[in-house]
PDB file of C-alpha atoms in Angstrom:
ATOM      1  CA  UNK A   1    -142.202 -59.932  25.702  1.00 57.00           C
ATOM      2  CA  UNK A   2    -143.296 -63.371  27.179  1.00 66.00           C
ATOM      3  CA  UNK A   3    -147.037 -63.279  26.917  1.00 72.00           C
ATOM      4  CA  UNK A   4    -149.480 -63.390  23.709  1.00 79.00           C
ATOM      5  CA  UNK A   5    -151.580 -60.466  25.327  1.00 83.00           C
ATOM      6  CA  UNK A   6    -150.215 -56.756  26.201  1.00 88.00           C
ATOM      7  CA  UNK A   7    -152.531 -56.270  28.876  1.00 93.00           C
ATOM      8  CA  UNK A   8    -152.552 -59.007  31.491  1.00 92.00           C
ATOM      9  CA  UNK A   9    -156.450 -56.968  32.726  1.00 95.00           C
ATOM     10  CA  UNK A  10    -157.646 -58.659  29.588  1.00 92.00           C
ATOM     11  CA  UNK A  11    -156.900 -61.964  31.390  1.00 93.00           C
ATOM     12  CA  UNK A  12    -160.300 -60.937  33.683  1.00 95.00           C
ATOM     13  CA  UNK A  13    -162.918 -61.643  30.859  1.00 94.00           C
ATOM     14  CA  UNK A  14    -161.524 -65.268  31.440  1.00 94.00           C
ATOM     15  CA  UNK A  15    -162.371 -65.918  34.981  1.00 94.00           C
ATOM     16  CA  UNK A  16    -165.627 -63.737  34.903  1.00 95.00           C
ATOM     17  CA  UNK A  17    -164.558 -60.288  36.045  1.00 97.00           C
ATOM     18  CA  UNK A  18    -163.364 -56.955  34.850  1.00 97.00           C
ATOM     19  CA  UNK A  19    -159.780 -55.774  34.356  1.00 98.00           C
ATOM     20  CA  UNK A  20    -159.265 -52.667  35.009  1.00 98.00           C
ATOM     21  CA  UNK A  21    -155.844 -50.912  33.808  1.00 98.00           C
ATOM     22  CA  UNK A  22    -154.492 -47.503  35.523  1.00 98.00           C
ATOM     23  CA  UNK A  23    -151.182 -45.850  35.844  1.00 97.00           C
ATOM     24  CA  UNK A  24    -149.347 -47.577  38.840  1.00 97.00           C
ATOM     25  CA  UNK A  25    -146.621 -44.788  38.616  1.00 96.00           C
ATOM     26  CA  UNK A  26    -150.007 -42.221  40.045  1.00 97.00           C
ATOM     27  CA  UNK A  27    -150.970 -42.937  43.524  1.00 97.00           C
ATOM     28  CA  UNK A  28    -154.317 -41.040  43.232  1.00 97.00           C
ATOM     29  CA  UNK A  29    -154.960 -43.249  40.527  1.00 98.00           C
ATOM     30  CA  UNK A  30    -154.003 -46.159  41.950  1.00 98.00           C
ATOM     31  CA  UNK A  31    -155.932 -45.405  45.137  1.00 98.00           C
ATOM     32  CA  UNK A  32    -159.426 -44.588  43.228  1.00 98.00           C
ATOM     33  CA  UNK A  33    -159.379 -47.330  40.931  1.00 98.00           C
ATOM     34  CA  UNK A  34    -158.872 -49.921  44.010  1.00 98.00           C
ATOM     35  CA  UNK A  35    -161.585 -47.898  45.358  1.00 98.00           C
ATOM     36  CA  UNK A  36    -164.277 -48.847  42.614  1.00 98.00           C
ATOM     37  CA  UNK A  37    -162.694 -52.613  42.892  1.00 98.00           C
ATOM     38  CA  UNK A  38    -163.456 -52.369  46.561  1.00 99.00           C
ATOM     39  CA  UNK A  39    -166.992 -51.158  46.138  1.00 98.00           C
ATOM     40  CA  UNK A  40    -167.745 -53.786  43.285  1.00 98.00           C
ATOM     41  CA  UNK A  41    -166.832 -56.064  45.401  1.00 98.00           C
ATOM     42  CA  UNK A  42    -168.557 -54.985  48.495  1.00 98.00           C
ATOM     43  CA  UNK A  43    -171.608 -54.401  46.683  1.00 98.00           C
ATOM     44  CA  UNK A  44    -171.773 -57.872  45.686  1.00 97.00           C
ATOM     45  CA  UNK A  45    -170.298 -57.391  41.889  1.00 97.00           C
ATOM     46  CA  UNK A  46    -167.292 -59.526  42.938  1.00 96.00           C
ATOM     47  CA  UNK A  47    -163.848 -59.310  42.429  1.00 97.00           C
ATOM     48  CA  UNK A  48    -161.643 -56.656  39.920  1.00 98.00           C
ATOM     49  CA  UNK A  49    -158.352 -57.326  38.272  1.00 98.00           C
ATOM     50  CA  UNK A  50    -156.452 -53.818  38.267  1.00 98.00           C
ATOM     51  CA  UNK A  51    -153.235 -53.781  36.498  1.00 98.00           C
ATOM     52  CA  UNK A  52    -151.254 -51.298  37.705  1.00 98.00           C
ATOM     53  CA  UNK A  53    -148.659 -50.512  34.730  1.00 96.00           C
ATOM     54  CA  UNK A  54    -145.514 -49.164  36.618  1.00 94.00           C
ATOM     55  CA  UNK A  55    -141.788 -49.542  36.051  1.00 91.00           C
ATOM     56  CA  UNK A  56    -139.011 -51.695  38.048  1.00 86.00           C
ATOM     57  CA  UNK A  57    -136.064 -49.538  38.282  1.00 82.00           C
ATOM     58  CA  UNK A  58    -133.561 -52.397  38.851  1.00 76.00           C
ATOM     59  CA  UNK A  59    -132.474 -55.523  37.162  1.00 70.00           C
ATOM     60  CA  UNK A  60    -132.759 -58.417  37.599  1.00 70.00           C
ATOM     61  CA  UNK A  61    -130.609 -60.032  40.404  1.00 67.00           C
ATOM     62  CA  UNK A  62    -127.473 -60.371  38.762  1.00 61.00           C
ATOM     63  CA  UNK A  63    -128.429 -59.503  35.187  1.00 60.00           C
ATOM     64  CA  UNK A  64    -125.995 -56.723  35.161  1.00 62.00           C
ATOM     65  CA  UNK A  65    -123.057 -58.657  36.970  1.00 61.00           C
ATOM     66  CA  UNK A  66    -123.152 -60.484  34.020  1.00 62.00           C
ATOM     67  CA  UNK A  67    -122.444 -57.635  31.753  1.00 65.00           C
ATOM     68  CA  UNK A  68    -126.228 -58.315  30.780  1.00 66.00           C
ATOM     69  CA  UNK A  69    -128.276 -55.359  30.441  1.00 71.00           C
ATOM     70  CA  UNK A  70    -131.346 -55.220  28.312  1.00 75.00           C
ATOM     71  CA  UNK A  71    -132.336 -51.247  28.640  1.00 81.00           C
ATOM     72  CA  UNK A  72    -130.585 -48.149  28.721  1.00 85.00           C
ATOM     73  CA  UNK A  73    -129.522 -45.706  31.721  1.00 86.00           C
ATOM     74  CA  UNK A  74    -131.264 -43.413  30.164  1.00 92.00           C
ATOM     75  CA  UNK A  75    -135.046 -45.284  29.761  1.00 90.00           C
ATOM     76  CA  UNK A  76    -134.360 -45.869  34.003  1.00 87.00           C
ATOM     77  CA  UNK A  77    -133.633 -42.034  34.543  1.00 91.00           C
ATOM     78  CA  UNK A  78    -137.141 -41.151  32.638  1.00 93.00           C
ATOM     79  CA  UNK A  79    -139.334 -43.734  34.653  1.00 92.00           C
ATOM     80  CA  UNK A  80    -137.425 -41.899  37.508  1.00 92.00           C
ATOM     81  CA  UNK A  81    -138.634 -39.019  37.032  1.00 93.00           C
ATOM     82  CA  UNK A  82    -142.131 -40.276  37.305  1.00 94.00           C
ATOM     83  CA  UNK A  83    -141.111 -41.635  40.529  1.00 95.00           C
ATOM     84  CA  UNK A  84    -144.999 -42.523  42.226  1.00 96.00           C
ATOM     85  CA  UNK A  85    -143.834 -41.383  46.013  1.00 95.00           C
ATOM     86  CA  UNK A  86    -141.195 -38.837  45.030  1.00 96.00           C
ATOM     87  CA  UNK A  87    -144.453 -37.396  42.751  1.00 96.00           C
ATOM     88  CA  UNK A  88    -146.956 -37.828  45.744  1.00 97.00           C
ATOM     89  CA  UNK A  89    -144.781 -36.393  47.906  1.00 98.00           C
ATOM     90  CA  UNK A  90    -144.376 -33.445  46.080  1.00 97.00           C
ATOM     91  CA  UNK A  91    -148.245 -33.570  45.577  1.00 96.00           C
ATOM     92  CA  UNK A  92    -149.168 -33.557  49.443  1.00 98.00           C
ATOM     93  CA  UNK A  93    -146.689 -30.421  49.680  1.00 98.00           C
ATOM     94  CA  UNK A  94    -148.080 -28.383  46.941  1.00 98.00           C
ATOM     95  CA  UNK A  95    -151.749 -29.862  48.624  1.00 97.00           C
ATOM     96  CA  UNK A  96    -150.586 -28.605  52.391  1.00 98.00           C
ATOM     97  CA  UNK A  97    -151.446 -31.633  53.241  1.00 98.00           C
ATOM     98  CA  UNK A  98    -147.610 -32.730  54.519  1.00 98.00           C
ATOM     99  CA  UNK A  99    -144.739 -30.537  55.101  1.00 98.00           C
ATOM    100  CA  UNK A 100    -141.146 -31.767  53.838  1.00 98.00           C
ATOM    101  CA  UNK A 101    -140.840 -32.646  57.922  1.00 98.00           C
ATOM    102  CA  UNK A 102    -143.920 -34.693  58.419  1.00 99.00           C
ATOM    103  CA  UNK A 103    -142.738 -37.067  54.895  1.00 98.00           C
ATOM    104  CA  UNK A 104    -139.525 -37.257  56.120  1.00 98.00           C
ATOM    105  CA  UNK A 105    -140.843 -38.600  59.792  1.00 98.00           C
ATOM    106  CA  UNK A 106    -143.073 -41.202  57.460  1.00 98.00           C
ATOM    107  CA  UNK A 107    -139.771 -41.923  55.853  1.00 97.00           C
ATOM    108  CA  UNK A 108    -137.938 -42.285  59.267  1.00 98.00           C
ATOM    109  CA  UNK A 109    -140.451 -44.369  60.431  1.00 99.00           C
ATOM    110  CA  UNK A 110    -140.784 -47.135  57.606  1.00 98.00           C
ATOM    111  CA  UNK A 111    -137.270 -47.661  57.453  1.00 98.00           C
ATOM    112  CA  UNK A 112    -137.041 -47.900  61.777  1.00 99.00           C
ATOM    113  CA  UNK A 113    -139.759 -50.702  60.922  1.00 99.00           C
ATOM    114  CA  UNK A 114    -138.171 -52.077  58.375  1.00 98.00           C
ATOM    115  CA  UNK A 115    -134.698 -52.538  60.379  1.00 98.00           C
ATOM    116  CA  UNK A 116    -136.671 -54.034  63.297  1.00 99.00           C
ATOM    117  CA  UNK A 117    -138.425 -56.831  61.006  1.00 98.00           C
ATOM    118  CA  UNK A 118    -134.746 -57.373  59.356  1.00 98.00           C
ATOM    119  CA  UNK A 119    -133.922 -57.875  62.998  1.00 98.00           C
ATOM    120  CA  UNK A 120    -137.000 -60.134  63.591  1.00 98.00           C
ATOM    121  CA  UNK A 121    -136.305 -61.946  61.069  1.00 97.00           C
ATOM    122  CA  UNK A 122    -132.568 -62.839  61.874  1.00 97.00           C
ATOM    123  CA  UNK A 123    -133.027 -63.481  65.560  1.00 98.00           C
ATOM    124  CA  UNK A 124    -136.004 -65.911  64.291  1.00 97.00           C
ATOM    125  CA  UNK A 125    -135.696 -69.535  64.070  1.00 95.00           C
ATOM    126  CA  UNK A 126    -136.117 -71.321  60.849  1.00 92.00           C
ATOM    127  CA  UNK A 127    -139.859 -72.680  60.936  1.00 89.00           C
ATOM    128  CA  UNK A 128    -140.107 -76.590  60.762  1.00 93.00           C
ATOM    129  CA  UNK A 129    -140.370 -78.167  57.186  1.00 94.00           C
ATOM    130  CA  UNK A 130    -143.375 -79.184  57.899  1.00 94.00           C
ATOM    131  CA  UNK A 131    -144.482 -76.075  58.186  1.00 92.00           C
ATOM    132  CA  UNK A 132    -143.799 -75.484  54.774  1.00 90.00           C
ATOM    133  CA  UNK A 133    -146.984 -75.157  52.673  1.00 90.00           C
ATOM    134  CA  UNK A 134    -148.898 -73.838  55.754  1.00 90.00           C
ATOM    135  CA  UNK A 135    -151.192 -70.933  54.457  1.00 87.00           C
ATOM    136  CA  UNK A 136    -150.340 -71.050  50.384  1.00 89.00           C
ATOM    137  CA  UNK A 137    -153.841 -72.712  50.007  1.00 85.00           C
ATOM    138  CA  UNK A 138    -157.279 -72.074  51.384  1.00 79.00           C
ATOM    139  CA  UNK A 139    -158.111 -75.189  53.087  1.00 77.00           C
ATOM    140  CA  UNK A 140    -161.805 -74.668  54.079  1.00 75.00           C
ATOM    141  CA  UNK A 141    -165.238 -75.239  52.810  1.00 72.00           C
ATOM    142  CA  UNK A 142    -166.034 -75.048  48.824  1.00 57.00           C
TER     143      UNK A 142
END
């Protein structure tokens, strides 16, 4: 563990704001607890830190290459199994809200967009360096 808190939502009393924690592996949770940040904010409360606690099923980038590994198959296979699409999928079914056909045309889709902006991407030109730090910082008024 590299931080002195657990929570990083308890970072929020800092700046001024609530933190909010939910369970990032539950899209319906997920979904209402951006909802309440949303209306905070839109009510004129300000802004919400939500921590979504969730799992990264892979690695690092080469971590395991180097005969590195720091958890065990069988810790990955559990967080698997509470798998947040695979589980909302599954969800929308038992719902009738989607039929196995219908998620796997959402499925077809997002990767046909995904191999077109891979595409993009690669037939792109490299921006100028100048370019560089275009857009990382808000620049107007304050």
């Amino acid at each position: 563990n590299h931080q002195a808190i657990v929570d990083v939502a308890d970072r929020a009393s800092g700046y001024g704001m609530p933190g909010v924690i939910v369970d990032g592996m539950d899209v319906m949770a997920v979904y209402e607890a951006a909802g309440e940040a949303i209306e905070r904010a839109r009510n004129g409360g300000g802004p919400t830190l939500v921590e979504c606690k969730t799992y990264r099923y892979y690695d690092h980038v080469g971590i395991r290459g180097m005969g590195m590994t720091y958890r065990t198959d069988e810790e990955v296979e559990t967080w698997k199994k509470r798998d947040a699409i695979e589980n909302f999928e599954q969800r929308l079914q038992q719902l009738g809200v989607m039929t196995q056909k219908q998620i796997q045309a959402v499925h077809d889709k997002v990767l046909s967009d995904i191999d077109e902006a891979i595409q993009y991407a690669n037939e792109s030109p490299y921006p100028d360096a100048s370019e560089l730090l275009d857009n990382v910082y808000f620049e107007g008024e304050g």
